[in-house]
Coordinates of N, CA and C in Angstrom, one line a residue:
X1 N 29.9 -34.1 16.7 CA 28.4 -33.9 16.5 C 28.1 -32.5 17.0
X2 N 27.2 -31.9 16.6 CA 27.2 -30.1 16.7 C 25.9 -30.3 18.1
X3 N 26.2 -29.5 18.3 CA 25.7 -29.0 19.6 C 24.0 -28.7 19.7
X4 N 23.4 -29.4 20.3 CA 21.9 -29.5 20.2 C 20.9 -29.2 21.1
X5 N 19.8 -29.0 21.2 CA 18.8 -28.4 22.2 C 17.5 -28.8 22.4
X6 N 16.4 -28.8 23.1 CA 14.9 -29.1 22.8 C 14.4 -27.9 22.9
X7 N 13.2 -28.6 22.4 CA 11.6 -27.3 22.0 C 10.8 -28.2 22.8
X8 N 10.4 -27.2 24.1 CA 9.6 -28.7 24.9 C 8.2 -29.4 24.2
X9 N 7.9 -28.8 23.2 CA 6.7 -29.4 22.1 C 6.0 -29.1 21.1
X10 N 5.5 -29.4 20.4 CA 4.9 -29.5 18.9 C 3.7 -28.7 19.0
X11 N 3.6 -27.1 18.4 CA 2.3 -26.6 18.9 C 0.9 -27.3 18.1
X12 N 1.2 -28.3 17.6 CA -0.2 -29.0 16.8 C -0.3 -30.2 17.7
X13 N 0.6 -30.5 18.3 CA 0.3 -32.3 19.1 C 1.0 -32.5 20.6
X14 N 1.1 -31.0 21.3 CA 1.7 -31.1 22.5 C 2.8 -32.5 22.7
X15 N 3.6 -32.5 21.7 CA 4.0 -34.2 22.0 C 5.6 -33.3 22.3
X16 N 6.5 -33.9 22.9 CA 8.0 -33.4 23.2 C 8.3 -33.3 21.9
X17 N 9.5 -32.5 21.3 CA 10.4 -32.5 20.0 C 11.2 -32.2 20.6
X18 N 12.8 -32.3 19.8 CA 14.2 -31.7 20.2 C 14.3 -31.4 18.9
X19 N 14.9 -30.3 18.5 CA 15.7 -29.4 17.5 C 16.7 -28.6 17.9
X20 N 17.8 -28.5 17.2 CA 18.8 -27.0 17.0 C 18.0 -26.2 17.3
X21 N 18.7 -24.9 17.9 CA 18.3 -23.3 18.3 C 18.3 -23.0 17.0
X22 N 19.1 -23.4 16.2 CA 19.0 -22.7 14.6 C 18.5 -22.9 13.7
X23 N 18.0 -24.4 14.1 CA 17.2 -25.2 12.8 C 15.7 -23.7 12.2
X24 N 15.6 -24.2 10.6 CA 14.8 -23.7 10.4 C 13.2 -24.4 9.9
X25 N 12.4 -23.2 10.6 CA 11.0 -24.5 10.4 C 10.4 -23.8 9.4
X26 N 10.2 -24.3 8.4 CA 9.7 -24.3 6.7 C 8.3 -24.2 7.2
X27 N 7.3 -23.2 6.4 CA 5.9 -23.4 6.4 C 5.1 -24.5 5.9
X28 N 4.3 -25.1 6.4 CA 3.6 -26.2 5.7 C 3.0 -26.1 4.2
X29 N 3.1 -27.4 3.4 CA 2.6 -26.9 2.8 C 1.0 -26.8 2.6
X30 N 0.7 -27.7 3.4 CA -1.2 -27.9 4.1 C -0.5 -27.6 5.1
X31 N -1.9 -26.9 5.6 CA -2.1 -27.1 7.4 C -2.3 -28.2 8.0
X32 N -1.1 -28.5 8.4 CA -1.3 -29.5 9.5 C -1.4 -31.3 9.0
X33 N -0.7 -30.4 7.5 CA -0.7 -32.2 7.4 C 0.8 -32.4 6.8
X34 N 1.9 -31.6 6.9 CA 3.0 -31.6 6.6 C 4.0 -32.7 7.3
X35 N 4.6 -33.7 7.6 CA 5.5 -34.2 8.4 C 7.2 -33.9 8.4
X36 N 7.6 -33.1 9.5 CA 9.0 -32.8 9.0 C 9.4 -33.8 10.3
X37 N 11.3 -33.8 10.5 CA 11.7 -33.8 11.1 C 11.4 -33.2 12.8
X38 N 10.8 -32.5 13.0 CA 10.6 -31.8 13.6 C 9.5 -31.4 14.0
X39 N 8.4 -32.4 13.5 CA 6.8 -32.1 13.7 C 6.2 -33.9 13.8
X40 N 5.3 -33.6 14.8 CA 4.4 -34.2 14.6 C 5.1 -36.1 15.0
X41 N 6.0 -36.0 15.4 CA 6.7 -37.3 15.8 C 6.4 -38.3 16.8
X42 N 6.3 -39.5 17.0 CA 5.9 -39.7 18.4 C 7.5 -39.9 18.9
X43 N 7.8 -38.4 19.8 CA 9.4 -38.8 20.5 C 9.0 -38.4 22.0
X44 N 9.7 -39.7 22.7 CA 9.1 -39.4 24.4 C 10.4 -39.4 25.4
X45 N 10.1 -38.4 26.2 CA 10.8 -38.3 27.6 C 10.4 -39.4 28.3
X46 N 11.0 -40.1 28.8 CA 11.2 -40.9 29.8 C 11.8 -40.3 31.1
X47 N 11.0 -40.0 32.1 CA 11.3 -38.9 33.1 C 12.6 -37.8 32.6
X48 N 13.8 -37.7 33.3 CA 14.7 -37.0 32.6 C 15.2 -37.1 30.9
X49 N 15.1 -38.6 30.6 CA 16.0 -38.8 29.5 C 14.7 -38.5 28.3
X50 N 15.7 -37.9 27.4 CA 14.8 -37.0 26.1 C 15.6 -37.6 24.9
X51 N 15.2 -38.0 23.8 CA 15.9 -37.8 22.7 C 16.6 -36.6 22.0
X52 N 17.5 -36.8 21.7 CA 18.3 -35.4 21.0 C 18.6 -35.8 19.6
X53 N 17.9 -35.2 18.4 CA 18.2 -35.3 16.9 C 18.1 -34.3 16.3
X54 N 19.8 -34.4 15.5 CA 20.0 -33.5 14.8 C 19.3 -32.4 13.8
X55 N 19.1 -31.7 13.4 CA 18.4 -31.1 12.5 C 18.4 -31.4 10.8
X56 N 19.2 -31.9 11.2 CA 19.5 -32.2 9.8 C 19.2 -33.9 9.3
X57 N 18.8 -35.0 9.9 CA 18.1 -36.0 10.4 C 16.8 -35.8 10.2
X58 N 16.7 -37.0 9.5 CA 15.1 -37.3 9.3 C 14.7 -38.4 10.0
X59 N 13.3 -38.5 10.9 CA 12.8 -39.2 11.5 C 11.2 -39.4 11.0
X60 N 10.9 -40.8 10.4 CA 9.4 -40.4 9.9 C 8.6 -40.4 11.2
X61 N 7.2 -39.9 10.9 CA 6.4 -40.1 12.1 C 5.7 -41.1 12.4
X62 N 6.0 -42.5 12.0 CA 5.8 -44.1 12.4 C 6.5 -44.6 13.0
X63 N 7.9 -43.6 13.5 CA 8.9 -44.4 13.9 C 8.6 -44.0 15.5
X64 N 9.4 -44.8 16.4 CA 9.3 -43.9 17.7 C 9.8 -44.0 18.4
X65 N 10.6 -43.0 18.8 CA 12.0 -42.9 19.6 C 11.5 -42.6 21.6
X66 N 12.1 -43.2 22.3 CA 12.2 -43.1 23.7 C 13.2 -42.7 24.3
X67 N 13.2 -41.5 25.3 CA 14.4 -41.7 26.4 C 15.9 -41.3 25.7
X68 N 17.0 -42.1 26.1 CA 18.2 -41.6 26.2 C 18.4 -42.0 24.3
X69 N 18.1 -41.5 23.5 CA 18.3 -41.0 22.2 C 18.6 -40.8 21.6
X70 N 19.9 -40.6 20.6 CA 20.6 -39.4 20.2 C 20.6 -39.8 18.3
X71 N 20.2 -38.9 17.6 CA 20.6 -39.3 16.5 C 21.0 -38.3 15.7
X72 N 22.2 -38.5 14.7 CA 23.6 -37.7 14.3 C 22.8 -36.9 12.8
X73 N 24.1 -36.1 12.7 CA 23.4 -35.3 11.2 C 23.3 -36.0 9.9
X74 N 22.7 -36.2 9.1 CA 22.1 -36.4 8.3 C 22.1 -38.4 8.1
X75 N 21.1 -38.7 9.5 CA 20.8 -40.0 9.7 C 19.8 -40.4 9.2
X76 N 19.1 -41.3 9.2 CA 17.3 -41.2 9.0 C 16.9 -42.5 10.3
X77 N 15.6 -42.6 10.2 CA 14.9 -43.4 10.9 C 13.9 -43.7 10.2
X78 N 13.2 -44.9 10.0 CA 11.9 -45.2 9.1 C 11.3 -45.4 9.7
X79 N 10.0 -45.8 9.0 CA 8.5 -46.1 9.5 C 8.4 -47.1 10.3
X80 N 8.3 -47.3 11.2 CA 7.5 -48.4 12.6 C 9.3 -48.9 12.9
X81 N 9.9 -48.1 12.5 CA 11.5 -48.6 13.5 C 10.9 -47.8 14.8
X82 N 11.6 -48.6 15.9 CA 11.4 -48.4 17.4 C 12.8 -48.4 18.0
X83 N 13.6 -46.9 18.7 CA 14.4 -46.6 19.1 C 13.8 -46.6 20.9
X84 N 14.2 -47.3 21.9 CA 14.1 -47.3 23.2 C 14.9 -47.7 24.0
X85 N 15.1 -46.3 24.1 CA 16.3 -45.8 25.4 C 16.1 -46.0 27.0
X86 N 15.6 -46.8 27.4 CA 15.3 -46.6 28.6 C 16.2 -46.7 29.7
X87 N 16.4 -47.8 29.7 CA 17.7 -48.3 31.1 C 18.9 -48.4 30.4
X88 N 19.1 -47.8 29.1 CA 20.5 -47.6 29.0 C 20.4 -46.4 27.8
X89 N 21.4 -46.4 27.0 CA 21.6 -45.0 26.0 C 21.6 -46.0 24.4
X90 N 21.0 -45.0 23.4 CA 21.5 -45.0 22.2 C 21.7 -44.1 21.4
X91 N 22.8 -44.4 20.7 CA 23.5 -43.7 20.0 C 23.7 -44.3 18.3
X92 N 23.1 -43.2 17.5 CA 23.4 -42.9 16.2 C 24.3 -42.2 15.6
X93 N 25.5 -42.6 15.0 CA 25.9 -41.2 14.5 C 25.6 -40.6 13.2
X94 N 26.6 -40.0 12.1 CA 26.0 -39.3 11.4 C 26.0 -40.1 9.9
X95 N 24.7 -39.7 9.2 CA 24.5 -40.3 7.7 C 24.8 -42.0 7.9
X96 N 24.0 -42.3 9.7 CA 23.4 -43.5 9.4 C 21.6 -43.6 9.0
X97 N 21.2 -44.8 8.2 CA 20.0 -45.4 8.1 C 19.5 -46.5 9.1
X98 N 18.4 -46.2 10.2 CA 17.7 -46.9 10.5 C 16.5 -47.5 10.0
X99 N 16.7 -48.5 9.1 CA 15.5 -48.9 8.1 C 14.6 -48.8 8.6
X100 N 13.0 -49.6 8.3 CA 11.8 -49.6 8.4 C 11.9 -51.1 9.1
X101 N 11.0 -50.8 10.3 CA 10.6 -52.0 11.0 C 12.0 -52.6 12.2
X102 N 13.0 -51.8 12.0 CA 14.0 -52.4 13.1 C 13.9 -52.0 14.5
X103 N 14.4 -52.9 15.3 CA 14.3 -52.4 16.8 C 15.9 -52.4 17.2
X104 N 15.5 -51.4 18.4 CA 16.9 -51.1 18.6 C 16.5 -50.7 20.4
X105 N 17.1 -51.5 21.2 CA 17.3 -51.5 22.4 C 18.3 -51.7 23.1
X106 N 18.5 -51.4 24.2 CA 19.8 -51.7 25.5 C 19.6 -52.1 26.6
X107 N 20.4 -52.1 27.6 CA 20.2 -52.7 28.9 C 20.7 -52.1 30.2
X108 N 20.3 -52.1 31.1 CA 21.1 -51.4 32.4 C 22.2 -51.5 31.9
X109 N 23.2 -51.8 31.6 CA 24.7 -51.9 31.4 C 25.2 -52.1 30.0
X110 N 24.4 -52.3 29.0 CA 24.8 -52.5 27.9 C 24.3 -51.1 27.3
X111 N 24.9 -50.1 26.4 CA 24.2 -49.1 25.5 C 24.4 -49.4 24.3
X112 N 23.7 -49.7 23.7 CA 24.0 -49.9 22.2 C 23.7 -48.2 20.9
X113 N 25.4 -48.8 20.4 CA 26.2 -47.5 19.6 C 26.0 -47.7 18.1
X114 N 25.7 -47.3 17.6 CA 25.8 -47.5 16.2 C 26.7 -46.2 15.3
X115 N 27.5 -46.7 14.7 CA 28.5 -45.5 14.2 C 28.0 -44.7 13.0
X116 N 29.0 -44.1 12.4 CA 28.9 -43.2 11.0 C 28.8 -44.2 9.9
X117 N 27.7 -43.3 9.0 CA 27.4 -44.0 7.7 C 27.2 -45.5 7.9
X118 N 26.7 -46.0 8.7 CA 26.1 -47.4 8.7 C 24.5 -47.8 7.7
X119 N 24.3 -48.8 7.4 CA 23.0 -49.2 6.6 C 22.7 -50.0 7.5
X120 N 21.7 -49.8 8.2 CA 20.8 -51.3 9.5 C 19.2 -51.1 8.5
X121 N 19.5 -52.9 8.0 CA 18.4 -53.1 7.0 C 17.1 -52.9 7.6
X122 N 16.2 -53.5 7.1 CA 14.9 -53.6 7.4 C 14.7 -54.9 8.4
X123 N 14.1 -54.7 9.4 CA 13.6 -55.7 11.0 C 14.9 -56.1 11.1
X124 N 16.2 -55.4 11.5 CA 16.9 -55.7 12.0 C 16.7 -55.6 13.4
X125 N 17.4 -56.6 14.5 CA 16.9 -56.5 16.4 C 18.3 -56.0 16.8
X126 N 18.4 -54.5 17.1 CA 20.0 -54.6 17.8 C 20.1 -54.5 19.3
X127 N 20.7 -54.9 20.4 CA 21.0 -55.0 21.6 C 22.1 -54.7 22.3
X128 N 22.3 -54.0 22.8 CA 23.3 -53.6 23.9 C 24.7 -54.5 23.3
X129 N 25.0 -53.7 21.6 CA 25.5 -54.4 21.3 C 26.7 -53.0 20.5
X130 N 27.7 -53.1 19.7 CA 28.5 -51.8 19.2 C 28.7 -52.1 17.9
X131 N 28.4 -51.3 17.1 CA 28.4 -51.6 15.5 C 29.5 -50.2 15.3
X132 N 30.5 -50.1 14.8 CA 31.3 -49.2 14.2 C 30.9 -48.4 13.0
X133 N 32.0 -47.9 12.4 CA 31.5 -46.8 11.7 C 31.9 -47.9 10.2
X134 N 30.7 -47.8 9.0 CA 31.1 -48.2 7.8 C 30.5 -49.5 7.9
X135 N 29.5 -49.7 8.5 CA 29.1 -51.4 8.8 C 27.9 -51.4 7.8
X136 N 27.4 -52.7 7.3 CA 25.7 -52.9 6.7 C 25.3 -53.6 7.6
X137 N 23.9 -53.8 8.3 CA 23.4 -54.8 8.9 C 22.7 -55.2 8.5
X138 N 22.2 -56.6 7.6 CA 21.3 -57.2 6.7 C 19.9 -57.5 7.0
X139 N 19.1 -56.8 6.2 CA 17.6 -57.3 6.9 C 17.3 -58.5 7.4
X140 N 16.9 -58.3 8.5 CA 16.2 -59.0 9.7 C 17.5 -60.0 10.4
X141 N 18.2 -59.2 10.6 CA 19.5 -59.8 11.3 C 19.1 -59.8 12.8
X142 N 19.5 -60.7 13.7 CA 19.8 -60.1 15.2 C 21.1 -59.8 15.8
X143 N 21.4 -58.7 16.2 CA 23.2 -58.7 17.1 C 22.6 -57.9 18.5
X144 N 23.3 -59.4 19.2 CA 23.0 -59.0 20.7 C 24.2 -58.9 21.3
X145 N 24.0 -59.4 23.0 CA 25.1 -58.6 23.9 C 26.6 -58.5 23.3
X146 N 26.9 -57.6 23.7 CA 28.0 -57.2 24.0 C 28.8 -57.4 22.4
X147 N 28.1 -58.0 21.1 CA 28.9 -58.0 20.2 C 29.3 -56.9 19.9
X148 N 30.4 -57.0 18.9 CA 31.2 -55.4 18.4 C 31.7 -56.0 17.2
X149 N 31.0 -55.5 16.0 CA 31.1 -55.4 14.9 C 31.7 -54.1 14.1
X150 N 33.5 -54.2 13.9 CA 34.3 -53.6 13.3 C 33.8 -53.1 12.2
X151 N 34.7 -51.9 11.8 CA 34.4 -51.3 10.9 C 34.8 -52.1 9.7
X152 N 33.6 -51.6 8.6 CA 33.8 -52.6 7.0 C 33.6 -53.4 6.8
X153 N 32.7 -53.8 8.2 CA 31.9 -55.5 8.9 C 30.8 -55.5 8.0
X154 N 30.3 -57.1 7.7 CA 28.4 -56.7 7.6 C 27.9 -58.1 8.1
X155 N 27.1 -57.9 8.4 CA 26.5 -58.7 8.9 C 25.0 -59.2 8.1
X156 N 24.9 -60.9 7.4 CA 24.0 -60.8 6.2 C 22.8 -60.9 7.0
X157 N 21.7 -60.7 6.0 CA 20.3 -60.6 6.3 C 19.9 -62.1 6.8
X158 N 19.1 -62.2 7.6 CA 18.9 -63.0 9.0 C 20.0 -63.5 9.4
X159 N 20.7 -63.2 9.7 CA 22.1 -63.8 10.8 C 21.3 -63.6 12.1
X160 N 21.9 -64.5 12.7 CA 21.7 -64.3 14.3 C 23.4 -64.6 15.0
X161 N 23.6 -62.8 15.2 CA 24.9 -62.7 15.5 C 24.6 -63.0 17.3
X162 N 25.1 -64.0 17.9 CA 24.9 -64.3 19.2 C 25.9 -63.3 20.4
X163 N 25.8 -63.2 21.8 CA 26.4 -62.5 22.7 C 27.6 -63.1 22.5
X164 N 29.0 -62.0 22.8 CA 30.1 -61.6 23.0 C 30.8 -61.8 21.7
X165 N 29.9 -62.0 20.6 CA 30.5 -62.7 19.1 C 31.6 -61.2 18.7
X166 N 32.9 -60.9 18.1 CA 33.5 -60.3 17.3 C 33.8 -60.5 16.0
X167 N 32.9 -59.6 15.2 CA 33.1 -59.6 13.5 C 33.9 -58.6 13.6
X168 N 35.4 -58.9 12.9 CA 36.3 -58.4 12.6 C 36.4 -57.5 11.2
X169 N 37.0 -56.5 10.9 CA 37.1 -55.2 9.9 C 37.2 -56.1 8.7
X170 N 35.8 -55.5 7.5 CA 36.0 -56.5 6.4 C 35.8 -57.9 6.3
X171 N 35.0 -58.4 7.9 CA 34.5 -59.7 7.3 C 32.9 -60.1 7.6
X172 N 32.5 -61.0 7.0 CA 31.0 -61.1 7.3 C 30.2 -62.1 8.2
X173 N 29.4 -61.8 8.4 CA 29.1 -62.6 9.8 C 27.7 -63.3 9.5
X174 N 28.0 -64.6 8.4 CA 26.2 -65.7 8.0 C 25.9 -66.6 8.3
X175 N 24.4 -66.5 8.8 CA 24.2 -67.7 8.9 C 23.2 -67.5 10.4
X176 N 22.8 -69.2 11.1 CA 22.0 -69.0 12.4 C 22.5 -70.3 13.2
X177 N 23.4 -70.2 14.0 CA 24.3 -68.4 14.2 C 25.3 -68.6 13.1
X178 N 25.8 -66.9 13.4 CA 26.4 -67.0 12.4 C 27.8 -66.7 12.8
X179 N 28.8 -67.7 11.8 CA 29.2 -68.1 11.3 C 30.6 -66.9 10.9
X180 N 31.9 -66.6 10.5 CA 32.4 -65.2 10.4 C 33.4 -65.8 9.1
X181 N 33.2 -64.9 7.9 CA 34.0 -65.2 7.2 C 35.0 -64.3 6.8
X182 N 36.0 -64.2 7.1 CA 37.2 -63.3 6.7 C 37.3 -62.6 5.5
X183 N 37.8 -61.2 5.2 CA 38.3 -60.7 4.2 C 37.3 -60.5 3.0
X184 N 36.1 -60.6 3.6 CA 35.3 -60.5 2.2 C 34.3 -59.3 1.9
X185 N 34.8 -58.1 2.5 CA 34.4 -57.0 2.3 C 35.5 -56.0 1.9
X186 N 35.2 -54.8 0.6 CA 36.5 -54.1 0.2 C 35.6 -52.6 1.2
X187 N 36.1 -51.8 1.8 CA 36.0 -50.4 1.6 C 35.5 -50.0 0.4
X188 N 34.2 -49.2 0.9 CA 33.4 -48.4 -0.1 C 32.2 -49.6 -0.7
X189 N 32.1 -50.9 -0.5 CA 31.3 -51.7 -0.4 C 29.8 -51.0 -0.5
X190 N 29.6 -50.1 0.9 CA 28.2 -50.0 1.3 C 28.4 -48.4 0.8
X191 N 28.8 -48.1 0.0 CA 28.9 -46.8 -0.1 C 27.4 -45.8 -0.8
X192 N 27.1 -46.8 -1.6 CA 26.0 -46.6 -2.4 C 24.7 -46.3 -1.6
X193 N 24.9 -47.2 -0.7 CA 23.7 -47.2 0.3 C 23.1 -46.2 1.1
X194 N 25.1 -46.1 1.4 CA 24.8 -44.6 2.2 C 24.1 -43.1 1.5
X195 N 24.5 -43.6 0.7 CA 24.6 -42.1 -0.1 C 23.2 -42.1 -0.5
X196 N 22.6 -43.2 -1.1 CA 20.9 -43.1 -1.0 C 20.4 -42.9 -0.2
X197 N 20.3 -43.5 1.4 CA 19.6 -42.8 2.7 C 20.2 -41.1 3.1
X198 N 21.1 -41.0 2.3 CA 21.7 -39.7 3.2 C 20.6 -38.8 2.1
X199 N 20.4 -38.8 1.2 CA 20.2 -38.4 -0.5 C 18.4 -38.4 0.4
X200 N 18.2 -39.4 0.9 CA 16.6 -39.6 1.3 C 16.3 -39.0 2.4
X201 N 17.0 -38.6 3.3 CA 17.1 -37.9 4.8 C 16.4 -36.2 4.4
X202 N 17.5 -36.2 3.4 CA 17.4 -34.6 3.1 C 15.7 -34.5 1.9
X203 N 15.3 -35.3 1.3 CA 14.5 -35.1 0.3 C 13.3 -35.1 0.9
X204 N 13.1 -35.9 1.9 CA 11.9 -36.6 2.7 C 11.8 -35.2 3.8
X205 N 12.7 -34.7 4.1 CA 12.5 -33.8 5.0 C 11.6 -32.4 4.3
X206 N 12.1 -32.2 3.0 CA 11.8 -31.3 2.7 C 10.4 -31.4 1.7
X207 N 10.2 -32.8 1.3 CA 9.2 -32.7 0.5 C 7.7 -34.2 1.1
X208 N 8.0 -35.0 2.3 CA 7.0 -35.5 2.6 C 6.0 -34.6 3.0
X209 N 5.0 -35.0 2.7 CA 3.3 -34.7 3.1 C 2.4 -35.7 3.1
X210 N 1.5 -35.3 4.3 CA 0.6 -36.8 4.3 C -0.8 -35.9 3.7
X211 N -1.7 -37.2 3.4 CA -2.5 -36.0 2.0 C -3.9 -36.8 2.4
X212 N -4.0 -37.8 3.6 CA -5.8 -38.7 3.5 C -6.2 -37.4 4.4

């Protein structure tokens, strides 16, 4: 992941931002009613711990990130998802989707990771839990402590993946609780997906505007 920095705030909403030293900031196309990456966010320091997102990462401004933060190049985050880093760390890597409406928290001891190119549906709950790189997580799924869901994993929409559960590379995890079924995912499975949020990261950045 490339090397990143903050801008201690947003000269329209004194609110914290983090960007690249190099990122570039595009003129609005209204005043003041443009939403980038990089404007107008609600992202908060929690005494020391700040969010750090890539430049290249899109974060809408419904979403709202806290504290120990980090999200990878060309990831997104949607509308009313809630990233809170408090008493532990999270981590996005790159050309993952954080859909609309998911929560994503940790714990003194648990940090929850989410890898490369992953799809986490809509009102997914994740917890101090490790998702690899290449995973889908199905809308409104829950995966809590300490699970670790292998790469090429998915996990279907409402599962309730319980503490210490392992979904193994390529298999699916349905049902409440759920349930692990072997061998029934191929590589490149979620590929589609990715490539539309990665495809939306970059379009949304450059072309959202709010217009009431």
């Amino acid at each position: 992941m490339p090397e990143m920095s903050f801008l201690t705030a947003d000269v329209a909403t004194s609110r914290p931002v983090t960007v690249h030293p190099g990122a570039v900031r595009h003129p609005p196309l209204r005043p003041r009613r443009v939403f980038r990456c990089d404007r107008s966010m609600p992202v908060y320091a929690l005494g020391e711990k700040r969010p750090v997102i890539d430049p290249t990462a899109f974060v809408h401004p419904d979403a709202v990130l806290i504290g120990d933060v980090t999200i990878g190049p060309e990831s997104s985050v949607w509308p009313t998802a809630v990233l809170r880093g408090d008493h532990g760390a999270i981590r996005v890597g790159a050309q993952t989707s954080v859909q609309d409406g998911t929560i994503v928290h940790c714990t003194r001891v648990l940090d929850t990771v989410i890898g490369d190119r992953c799809v986490v549906g809509h009102n997914v709950h994740l917890e101090g839990c490790t998702i690899e790189d290449d995973c889908l997580i199905g809308s409104g799924a829950v995966v809590l402590h300490r699970v670790v869901v292998h790469r090429y994993a998915l996990v279907g929409a409402q599962a309730m993946v319980t503490n210490d559960t392992v979904v193994p590379s390529f298999a699916m995890a349905l049902g409440v609780p759920a349930k692990i079924k072997p061998d029934m995912v191929t590589p490149g499975d979620f590929d589609d997906a990715v490539t539309v949020y990665v495809h939306n990261a970059h379009w949304y950045n450059a072309d959202l505007r709010r217009i009431d």
